[in-house]
JSON list of C-alpha atoms in Angstrom, two decimals:
[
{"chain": "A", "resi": 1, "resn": "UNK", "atom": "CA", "xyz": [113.39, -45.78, 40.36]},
{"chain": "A", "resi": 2, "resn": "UNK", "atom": "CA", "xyz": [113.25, -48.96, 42.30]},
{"chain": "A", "resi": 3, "resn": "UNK", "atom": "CA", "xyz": [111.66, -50.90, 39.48]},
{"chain": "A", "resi": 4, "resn": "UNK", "atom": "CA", "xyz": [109.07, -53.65, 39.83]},
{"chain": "A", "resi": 5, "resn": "UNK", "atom": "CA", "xyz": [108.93, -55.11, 43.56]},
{"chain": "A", "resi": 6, "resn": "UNK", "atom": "CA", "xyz": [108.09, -58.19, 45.05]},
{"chain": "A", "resi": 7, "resn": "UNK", "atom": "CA", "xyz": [108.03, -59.99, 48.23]},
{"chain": "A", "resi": 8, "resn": "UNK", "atom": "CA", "xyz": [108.68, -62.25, 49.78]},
{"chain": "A", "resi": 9, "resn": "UNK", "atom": "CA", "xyz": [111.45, -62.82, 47.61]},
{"chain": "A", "resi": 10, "resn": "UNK", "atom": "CA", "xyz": [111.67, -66.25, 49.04]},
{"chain": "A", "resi": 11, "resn": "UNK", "atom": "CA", "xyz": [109.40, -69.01, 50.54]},
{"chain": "A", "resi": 12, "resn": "UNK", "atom": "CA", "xyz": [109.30, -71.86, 52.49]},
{"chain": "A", "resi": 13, "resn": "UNK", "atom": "CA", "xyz": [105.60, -73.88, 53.43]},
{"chain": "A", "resi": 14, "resn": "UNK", "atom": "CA", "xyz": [104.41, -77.47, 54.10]},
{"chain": "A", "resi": 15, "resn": "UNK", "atom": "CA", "xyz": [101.89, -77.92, 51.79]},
{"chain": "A", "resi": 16, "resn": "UNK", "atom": "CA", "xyz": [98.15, -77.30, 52.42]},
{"chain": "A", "resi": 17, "resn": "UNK", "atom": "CA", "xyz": [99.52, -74.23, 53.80]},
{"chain": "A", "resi": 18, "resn": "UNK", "atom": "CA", "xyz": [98.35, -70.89, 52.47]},
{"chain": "A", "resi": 19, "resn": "UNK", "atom": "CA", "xyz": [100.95, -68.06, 50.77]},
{"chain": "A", "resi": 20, "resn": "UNK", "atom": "CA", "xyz": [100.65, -64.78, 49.45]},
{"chain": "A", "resi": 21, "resn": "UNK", "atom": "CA", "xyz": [103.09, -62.87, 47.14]},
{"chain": "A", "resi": 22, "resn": "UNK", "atom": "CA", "xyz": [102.70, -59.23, 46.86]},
{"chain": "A", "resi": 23, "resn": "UNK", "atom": "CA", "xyz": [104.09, -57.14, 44.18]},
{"chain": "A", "resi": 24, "resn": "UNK", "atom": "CA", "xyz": [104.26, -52.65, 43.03]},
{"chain": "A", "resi": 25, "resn": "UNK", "atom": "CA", "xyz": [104.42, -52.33, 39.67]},
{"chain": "A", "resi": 26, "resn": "UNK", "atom": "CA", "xyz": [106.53, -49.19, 38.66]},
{"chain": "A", "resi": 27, "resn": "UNK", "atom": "CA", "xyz": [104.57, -45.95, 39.29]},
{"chain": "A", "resi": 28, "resn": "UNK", "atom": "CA", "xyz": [102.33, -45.22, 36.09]},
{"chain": "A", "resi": 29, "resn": "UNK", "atom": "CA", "xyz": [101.98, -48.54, 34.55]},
{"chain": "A", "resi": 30, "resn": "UNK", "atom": "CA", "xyz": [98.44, -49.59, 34.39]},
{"chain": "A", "resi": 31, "resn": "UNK", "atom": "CA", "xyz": [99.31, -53.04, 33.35]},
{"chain": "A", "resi": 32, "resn": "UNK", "atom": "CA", "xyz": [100.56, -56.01, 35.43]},
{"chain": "A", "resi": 33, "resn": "UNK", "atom": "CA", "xyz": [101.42, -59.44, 35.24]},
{"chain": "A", "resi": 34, "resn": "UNK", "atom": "CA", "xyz": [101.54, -62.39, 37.48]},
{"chain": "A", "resi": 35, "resn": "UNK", "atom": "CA", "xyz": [104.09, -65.38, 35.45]},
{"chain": "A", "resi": 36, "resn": "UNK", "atom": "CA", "xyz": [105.05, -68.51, 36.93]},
{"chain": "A", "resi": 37, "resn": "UNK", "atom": "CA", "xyz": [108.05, -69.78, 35.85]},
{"chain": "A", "resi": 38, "resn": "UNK", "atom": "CA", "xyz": [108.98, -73.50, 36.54]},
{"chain": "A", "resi": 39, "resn": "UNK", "atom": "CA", "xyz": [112.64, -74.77, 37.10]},
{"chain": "A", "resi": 40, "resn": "UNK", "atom": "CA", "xyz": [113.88, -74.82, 33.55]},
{"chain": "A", "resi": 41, "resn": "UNK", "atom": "CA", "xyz": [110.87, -73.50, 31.89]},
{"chain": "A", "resi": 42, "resn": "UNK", "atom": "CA", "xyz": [110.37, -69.96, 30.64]},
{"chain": "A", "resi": 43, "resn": "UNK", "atom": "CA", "xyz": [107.88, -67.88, 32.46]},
{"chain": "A", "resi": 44, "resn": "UNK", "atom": "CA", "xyz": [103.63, -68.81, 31.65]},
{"chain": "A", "resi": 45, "resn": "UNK", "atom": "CA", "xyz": [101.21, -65.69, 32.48]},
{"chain": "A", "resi": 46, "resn": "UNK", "atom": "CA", "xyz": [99.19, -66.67, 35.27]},
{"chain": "A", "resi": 47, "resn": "UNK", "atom": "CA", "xyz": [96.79, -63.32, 34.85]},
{"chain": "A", "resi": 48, "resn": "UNK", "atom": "CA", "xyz": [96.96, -59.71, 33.41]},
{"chain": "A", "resi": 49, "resn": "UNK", "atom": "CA", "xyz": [95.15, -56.77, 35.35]},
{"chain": "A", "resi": 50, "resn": "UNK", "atom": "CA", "xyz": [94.55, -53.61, 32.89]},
{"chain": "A", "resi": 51, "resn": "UNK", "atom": "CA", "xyz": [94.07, -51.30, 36.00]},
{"chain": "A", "resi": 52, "resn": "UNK", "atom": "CA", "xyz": [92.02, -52.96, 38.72]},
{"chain": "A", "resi": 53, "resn": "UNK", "atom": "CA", "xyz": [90.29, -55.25, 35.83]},
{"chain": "A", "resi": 54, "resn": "UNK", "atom": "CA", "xyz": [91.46, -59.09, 35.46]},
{"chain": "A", "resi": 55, "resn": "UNK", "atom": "CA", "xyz": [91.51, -59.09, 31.89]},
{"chain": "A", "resi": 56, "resn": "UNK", "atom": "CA", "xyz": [92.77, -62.22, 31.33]},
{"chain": "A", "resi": 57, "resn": "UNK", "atom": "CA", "xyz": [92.65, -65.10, 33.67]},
{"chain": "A", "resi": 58, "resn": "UNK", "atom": "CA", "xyz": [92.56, -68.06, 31.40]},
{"chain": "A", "resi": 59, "resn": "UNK", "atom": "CA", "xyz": [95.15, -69.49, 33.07]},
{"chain": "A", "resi": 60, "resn": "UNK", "atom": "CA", "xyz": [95.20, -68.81, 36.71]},
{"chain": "A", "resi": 61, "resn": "UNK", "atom": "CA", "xyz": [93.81, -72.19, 38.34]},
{"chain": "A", "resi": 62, "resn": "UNK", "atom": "CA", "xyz": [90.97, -70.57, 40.09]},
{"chain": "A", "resi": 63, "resn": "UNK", "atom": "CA", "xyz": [90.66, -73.92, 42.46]},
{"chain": "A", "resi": 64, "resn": "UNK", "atom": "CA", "xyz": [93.48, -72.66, 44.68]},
{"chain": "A", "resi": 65, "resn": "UNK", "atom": "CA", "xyz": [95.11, -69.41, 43.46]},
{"chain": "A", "resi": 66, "resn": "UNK", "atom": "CA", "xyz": [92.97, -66.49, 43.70]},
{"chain": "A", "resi": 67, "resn": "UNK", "atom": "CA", "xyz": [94.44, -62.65, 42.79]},
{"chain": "A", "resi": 68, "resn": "UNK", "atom": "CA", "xyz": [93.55, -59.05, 43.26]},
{"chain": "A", "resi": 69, "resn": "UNK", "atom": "CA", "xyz": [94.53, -55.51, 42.22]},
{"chain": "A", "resi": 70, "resn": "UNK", "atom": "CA", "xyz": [91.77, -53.80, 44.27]},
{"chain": "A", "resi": 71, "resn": "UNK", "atom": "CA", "xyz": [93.20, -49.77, 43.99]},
{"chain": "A", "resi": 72, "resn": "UNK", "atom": "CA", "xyz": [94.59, -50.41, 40.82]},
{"chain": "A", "resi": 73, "resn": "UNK", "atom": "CA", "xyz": [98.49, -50.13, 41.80]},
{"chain": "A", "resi": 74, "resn": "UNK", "atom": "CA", "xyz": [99.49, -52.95, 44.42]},
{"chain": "A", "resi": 75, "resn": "UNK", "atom": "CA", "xyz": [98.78, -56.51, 43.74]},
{"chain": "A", "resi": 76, "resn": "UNK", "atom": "CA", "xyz": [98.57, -59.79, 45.60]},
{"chain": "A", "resi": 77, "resn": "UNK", "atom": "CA", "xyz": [98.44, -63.30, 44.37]},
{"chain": "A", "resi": 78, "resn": "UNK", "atom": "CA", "xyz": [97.38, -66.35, 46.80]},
{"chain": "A", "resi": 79, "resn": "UNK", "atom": "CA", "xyz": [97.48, -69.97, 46.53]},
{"chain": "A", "resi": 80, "resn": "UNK", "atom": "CA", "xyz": [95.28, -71.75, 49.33]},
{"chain": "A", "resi": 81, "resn": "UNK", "atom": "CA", "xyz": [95.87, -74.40, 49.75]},
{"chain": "A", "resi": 82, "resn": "UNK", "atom": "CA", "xyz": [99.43, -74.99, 48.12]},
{"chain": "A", "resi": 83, "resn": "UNK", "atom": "CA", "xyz": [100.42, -78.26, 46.87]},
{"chain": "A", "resi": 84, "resn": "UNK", "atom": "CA", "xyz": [104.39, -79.95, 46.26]},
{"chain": "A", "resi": 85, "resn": "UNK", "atom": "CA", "xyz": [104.03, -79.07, 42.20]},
{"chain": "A", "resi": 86, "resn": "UNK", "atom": "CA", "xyz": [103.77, -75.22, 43.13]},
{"chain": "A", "resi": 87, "resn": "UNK", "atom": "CA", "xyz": [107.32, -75.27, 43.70]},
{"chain": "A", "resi": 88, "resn": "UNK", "atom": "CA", "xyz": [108.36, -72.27, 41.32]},
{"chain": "A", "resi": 89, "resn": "UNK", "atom": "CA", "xyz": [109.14, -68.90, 41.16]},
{"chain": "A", "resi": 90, "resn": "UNK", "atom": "CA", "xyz": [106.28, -66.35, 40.93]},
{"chain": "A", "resi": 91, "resn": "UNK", "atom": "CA", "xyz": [107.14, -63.56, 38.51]},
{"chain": "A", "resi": 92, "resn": "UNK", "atom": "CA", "xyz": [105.30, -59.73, 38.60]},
{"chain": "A", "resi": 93, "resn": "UNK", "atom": "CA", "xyz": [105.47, -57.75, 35.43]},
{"chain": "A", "resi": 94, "resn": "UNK", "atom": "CA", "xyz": [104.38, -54.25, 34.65]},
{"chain": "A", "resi": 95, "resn": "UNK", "atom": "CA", "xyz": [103.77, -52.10, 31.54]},
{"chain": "A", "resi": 96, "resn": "UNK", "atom": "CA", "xyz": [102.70, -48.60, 30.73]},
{"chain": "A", "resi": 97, "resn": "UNK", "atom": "CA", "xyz": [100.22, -50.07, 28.54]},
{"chain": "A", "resi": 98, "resn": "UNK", "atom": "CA", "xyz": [98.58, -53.70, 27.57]},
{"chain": "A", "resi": 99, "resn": "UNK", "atom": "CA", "xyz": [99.64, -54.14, 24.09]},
{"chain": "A", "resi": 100, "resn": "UNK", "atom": "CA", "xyz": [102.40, -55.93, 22.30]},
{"chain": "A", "resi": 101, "resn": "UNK", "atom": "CA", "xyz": [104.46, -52.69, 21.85]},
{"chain": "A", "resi": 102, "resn": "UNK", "atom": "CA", "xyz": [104.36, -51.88, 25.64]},
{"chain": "A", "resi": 103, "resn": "UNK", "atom": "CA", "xyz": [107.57, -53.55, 26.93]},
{"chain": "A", "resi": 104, "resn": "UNK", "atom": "CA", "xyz": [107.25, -55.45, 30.00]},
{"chain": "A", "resi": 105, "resn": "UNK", "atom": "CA", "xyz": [109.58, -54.92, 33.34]},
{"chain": "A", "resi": 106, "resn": "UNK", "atom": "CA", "xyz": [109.89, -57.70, 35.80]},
{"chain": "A", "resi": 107, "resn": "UNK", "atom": "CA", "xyz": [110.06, -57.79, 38.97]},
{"chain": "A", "resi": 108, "resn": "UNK", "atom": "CA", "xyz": [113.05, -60.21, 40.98]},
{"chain": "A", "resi": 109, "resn": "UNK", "atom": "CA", "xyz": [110.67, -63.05, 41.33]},
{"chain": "A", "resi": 110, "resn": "UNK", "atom": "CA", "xyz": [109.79, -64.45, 44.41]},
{"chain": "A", "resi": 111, "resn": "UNK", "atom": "CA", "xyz": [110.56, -68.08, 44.63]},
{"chain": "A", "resi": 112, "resn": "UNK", "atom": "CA", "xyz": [108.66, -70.66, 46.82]},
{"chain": "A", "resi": 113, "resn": "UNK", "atom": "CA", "xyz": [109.25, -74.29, 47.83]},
{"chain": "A", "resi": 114, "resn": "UNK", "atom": "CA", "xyz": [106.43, -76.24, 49.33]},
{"chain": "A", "resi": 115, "resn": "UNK", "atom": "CA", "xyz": [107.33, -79.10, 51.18]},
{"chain": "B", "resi": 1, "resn": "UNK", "atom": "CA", "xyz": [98.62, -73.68, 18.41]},
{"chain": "B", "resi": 2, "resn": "UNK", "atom": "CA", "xyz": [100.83, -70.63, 19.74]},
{"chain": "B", "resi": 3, "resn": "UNK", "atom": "CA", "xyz": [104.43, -71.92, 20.81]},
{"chain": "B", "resi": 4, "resn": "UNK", "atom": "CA", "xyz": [107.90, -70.76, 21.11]},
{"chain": "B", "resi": 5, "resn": "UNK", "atom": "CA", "xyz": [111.10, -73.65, 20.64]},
{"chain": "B", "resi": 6, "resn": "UNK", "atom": "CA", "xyz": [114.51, -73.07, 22.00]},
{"chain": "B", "resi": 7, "resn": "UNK", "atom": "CA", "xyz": [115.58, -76.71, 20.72]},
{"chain": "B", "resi": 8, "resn": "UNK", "atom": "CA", "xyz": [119.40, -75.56, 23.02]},
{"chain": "B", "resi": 9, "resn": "UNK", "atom": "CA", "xyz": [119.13, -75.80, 26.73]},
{"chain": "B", "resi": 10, "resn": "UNK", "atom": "CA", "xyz": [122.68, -74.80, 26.60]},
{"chain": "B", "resi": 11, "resn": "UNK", "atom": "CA", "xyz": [125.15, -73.37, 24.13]},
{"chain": "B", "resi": 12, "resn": "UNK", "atom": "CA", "xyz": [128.63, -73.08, 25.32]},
{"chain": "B", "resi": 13, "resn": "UNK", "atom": "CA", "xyz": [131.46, -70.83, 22.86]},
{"chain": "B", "resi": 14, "resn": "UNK", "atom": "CA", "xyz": [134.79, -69.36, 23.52]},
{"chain": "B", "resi": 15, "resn": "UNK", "atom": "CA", "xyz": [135.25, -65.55, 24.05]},
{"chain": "B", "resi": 16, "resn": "UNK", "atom": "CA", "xyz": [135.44, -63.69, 20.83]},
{"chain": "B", "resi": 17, "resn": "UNK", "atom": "CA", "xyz": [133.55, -66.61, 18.84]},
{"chain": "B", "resi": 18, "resn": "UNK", "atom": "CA", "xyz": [130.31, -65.97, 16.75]},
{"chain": "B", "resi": 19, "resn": "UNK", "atom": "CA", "xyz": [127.14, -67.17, 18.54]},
{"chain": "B", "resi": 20, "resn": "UNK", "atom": "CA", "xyz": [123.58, -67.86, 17.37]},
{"chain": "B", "resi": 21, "resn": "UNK", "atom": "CA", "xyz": [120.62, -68.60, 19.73]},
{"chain": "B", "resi": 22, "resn": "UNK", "atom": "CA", "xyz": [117.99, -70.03, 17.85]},
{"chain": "B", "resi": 23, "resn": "UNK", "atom": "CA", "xyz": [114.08, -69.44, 18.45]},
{"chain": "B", "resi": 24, "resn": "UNK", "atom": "CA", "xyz": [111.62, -70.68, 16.25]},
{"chain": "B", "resi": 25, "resn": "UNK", "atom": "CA", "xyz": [107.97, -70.10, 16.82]},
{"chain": "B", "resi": 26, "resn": "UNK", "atom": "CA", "xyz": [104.34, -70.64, 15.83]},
{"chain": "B", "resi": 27, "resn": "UNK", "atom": "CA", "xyz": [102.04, -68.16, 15.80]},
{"chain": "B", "resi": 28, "resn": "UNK", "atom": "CA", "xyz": [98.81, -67.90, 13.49]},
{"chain": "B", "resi": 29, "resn": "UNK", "atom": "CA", "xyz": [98.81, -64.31, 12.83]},
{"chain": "B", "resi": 30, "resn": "UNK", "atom": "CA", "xyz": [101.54, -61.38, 12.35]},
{"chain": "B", "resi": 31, "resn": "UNK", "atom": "CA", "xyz": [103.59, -62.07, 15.96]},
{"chain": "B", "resi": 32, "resn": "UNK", "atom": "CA", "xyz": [105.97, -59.32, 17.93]},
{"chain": "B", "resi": 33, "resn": "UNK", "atom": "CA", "xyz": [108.76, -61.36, 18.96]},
{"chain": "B", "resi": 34, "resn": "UNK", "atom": "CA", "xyz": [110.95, -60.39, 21.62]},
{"chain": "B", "resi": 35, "resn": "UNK", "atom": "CA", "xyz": [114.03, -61.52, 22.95]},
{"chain": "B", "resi": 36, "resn": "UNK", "atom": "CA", "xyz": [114.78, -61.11, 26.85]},
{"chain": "B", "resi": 37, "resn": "UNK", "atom": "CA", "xyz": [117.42, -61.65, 28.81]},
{"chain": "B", "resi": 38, "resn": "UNK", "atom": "CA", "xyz": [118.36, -62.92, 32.51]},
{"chain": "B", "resi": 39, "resn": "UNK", "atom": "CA", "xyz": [121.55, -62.16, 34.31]},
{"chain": "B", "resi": 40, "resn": "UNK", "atom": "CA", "xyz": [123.18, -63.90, 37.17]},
{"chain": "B", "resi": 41, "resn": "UNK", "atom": "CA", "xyz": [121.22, -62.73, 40.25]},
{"chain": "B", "resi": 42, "resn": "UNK", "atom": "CA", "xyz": [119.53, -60.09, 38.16]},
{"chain": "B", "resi": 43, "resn": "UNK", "atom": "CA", "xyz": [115.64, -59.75, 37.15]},
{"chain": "B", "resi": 44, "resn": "UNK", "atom": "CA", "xyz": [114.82, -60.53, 33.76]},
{"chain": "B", "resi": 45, "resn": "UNK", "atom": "CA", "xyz": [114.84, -57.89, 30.88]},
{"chain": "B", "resi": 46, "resn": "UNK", "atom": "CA", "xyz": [114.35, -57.11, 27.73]},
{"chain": "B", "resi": 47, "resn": "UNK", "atom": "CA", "xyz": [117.20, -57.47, 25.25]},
{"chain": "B", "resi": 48, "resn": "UNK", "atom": "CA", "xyz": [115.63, -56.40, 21.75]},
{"chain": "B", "resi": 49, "resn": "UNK", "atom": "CA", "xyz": [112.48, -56.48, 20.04]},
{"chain": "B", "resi": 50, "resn": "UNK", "atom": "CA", "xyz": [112.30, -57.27, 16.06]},
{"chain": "B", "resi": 51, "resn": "UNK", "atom": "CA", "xyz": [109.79, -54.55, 15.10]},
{"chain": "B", "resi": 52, "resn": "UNK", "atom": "CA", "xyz": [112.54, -52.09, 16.38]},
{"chain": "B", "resi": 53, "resn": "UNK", "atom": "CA", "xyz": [115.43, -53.59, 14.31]},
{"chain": "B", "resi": 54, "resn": "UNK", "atom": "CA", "xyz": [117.75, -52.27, 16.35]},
{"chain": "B", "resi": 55, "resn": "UNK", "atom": "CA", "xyz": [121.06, -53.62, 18.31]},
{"chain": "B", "resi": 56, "resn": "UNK", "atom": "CA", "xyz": [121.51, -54.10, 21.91]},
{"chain": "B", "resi": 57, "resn": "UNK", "atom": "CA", "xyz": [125.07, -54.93, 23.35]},
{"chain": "B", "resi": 58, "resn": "UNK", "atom": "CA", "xyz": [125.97, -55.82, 19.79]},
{"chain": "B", "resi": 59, "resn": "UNK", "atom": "CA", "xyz": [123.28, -58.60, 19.31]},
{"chain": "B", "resi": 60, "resn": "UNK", "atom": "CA", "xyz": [121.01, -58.29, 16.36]},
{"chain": "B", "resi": 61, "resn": "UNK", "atom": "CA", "xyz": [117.89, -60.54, 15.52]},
{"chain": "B", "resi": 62, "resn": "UNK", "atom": "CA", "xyz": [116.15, -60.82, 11.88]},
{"chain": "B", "resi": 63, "resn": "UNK", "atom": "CA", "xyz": [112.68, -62.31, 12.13]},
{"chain": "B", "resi": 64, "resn": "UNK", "atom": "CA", "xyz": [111.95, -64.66, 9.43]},
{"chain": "B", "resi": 65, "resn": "UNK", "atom": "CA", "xyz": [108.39, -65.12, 8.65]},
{"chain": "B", "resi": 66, "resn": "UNK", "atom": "CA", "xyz": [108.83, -68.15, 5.74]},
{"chain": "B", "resi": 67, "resn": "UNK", "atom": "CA", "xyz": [110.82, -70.27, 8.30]},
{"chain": "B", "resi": 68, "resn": "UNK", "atom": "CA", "xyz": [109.27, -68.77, 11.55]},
{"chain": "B", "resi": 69, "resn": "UNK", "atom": "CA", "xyz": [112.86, -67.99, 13.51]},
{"chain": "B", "resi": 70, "resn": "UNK", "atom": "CA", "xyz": [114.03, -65.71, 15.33]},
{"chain": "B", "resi": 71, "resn": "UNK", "atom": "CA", "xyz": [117.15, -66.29, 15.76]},
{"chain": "B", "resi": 72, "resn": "UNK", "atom": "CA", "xyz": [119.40, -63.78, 18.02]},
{"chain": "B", "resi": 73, "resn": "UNK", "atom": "CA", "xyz": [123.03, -63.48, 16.64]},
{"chain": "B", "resi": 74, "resn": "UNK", "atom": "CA", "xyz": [126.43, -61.71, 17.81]},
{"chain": "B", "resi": 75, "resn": "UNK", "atom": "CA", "xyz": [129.85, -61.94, 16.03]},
{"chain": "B", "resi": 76, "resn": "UNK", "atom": "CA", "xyz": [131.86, -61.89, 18.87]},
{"chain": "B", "resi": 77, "resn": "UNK", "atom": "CA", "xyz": [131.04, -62.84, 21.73]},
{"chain": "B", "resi": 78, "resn": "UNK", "atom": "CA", "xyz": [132.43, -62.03, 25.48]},
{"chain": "B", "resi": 79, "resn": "UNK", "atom": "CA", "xyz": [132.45, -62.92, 28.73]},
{"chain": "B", "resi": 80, "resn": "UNK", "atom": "CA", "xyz": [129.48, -60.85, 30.01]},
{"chain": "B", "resi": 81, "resn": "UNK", "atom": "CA", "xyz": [127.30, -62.28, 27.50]},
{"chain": "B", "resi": 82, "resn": "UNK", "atom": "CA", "xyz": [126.96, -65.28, 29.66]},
{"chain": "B", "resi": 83, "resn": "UNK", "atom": "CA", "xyz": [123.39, -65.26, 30.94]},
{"chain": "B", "resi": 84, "resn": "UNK", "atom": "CA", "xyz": [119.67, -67.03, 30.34]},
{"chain": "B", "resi": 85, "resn": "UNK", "atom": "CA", "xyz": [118.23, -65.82, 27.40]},
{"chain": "B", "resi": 86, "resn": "UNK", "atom": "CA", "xyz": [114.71, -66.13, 26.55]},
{"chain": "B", "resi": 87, "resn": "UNK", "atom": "CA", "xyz": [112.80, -65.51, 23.09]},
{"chain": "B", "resi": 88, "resn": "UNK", "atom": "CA", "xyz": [109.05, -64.55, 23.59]},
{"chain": "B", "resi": 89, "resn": "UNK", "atom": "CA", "xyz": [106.23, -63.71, 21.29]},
{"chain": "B", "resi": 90, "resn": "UNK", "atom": "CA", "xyz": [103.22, -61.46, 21.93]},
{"chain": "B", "resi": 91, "resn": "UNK", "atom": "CA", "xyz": [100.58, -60.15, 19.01]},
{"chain": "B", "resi": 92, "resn": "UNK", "atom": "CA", "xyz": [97.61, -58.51, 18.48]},
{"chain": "B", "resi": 93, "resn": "UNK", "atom": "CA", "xyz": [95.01, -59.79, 20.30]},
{"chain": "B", "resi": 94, "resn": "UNK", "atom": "CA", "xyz": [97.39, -61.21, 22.83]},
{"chain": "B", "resi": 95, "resn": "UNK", "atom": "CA", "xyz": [96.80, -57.73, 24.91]},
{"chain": "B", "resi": 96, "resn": "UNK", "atom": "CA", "xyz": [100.82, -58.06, 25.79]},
{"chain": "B", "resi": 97, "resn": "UNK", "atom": "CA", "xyz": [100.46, -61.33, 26.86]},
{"chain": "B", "resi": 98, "resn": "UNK", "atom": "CA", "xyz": [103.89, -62.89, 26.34]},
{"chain": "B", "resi": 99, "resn": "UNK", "atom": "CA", "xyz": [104.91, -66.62, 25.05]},
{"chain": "B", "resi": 100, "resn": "UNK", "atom": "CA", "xyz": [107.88, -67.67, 26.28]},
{"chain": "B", "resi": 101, "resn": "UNK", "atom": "CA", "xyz": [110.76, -70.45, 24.92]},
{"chain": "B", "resi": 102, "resn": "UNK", "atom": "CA", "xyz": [112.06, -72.39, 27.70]},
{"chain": "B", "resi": 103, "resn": "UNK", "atom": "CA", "xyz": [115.30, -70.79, 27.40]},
{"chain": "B", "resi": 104, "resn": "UNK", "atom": "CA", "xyz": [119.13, -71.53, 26.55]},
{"chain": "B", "resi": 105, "resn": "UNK", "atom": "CA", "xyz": [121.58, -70.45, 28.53]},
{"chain": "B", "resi": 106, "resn": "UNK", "atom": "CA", "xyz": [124.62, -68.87, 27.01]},
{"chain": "B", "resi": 107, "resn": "UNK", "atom": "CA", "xyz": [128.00, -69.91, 28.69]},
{"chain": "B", "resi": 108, "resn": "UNK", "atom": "CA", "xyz": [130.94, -67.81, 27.03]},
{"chain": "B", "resi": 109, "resn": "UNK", "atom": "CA", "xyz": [134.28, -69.26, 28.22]},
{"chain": "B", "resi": 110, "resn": "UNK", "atom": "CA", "xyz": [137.42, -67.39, 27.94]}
]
């Protein structure tokens, strides 16, 4: 079992540059995450796809970051156009299920720097 | 407001010395709290959860709802133990959405 993947796992852009990150959640798991974690900050969800459904998207700043899940198994996330501050490392979970029981395996991060 | 407070950014202890990594959170309503775990060059992972009261690599965490901590403990502690740890929180509600701490990382010296 590979586990959660994810790449790029690492990226370079000037900013107002697009970028994509693309992640497979384990086989089965209906849930997934997108987290951003910040250098020395834990990880903040971004959005949460039950299936192909954004169920929560609260925080995903919709001006420039956009996501989708269209089959219901891969996912991509995009940021369009980047700025310096999105400088992080963009983290893909996945669960079996959505709830609090469900535990939650992460992916190795892929980590961009926009210069 | 829902929040998570590692107040160490580092805790450093000698091999074979008691640690305690301290978490305290707030959370209006009856919170799973989680404790997960980041390796050198490794992915992050979950460690233990408090609703299974169980111990993982010989760490044990008590939630305590009248002062809100949950604080993740290990008598002796070794070498491999070094690593970021992070406490989370999730709840009903919260559809799995996890609340992280900002982390402390554990640096066990020999």
């Amino acid at each position: 079992e590979a586990g959660v993947v994810q790449s790029p796992r690492y990226k370079i852009i000037e900013k107002k540059q697009p970028v994509a990150f693309w992640c497979n959640p384990i086989s089965g798991h209906n849930t997934l995450y997108w987290y951003l974690q910040n250098l020395g900050q834990g990880p903040e969800l971004l959005i949460r796809y039950e299936n192909e459904e954004a169920v929560d998207d609260s925080q995903l700043p919709k001006d420039r970051f956009s996501a989708e899940r269209l089959k219901g198994v891969d996912s991509t996330l995009k940021i369009q156009p980047a700025e310096l501050g999105d400088s992080a490392v963009y983290l893909c979970a996945s669960s079996f299920g959505g709830g609090p029981e469900e535990t939650q395996y992460f992916g190795p991060g892929t980590r961009l720097l926009v210069l | 407001a829902q929040r998570v407070t590692q107040p160490e950014k580092l805790l450093s202890v000698f091999k074979g010395a008691p640690v305690e990594l301290k978490c305290n959170y707030s959370y209006s309503g009856s919170p799973e709290l989680f404790w997960y775990v980041q390796y050198s060059r490794q992915r992050l992972q979950l460690l233990l959860r408090h609703i299974s009261r169980e111990s993982i690599k010989g760490f044990t965490a008590d939630l305590n709802k009248g002062e809100t901590s949950f604080h993740l403990k290990k008598p002796f502690a070794q070498e491999e133990d070094s690593a970021m740890y992070y406490c989370a929180l999730s709840g009903r509600g919260q559809g799995g959405k996890l609340i992280f701490g900002q982390g402390t990382e554990l640096s066990v010296k020999p």
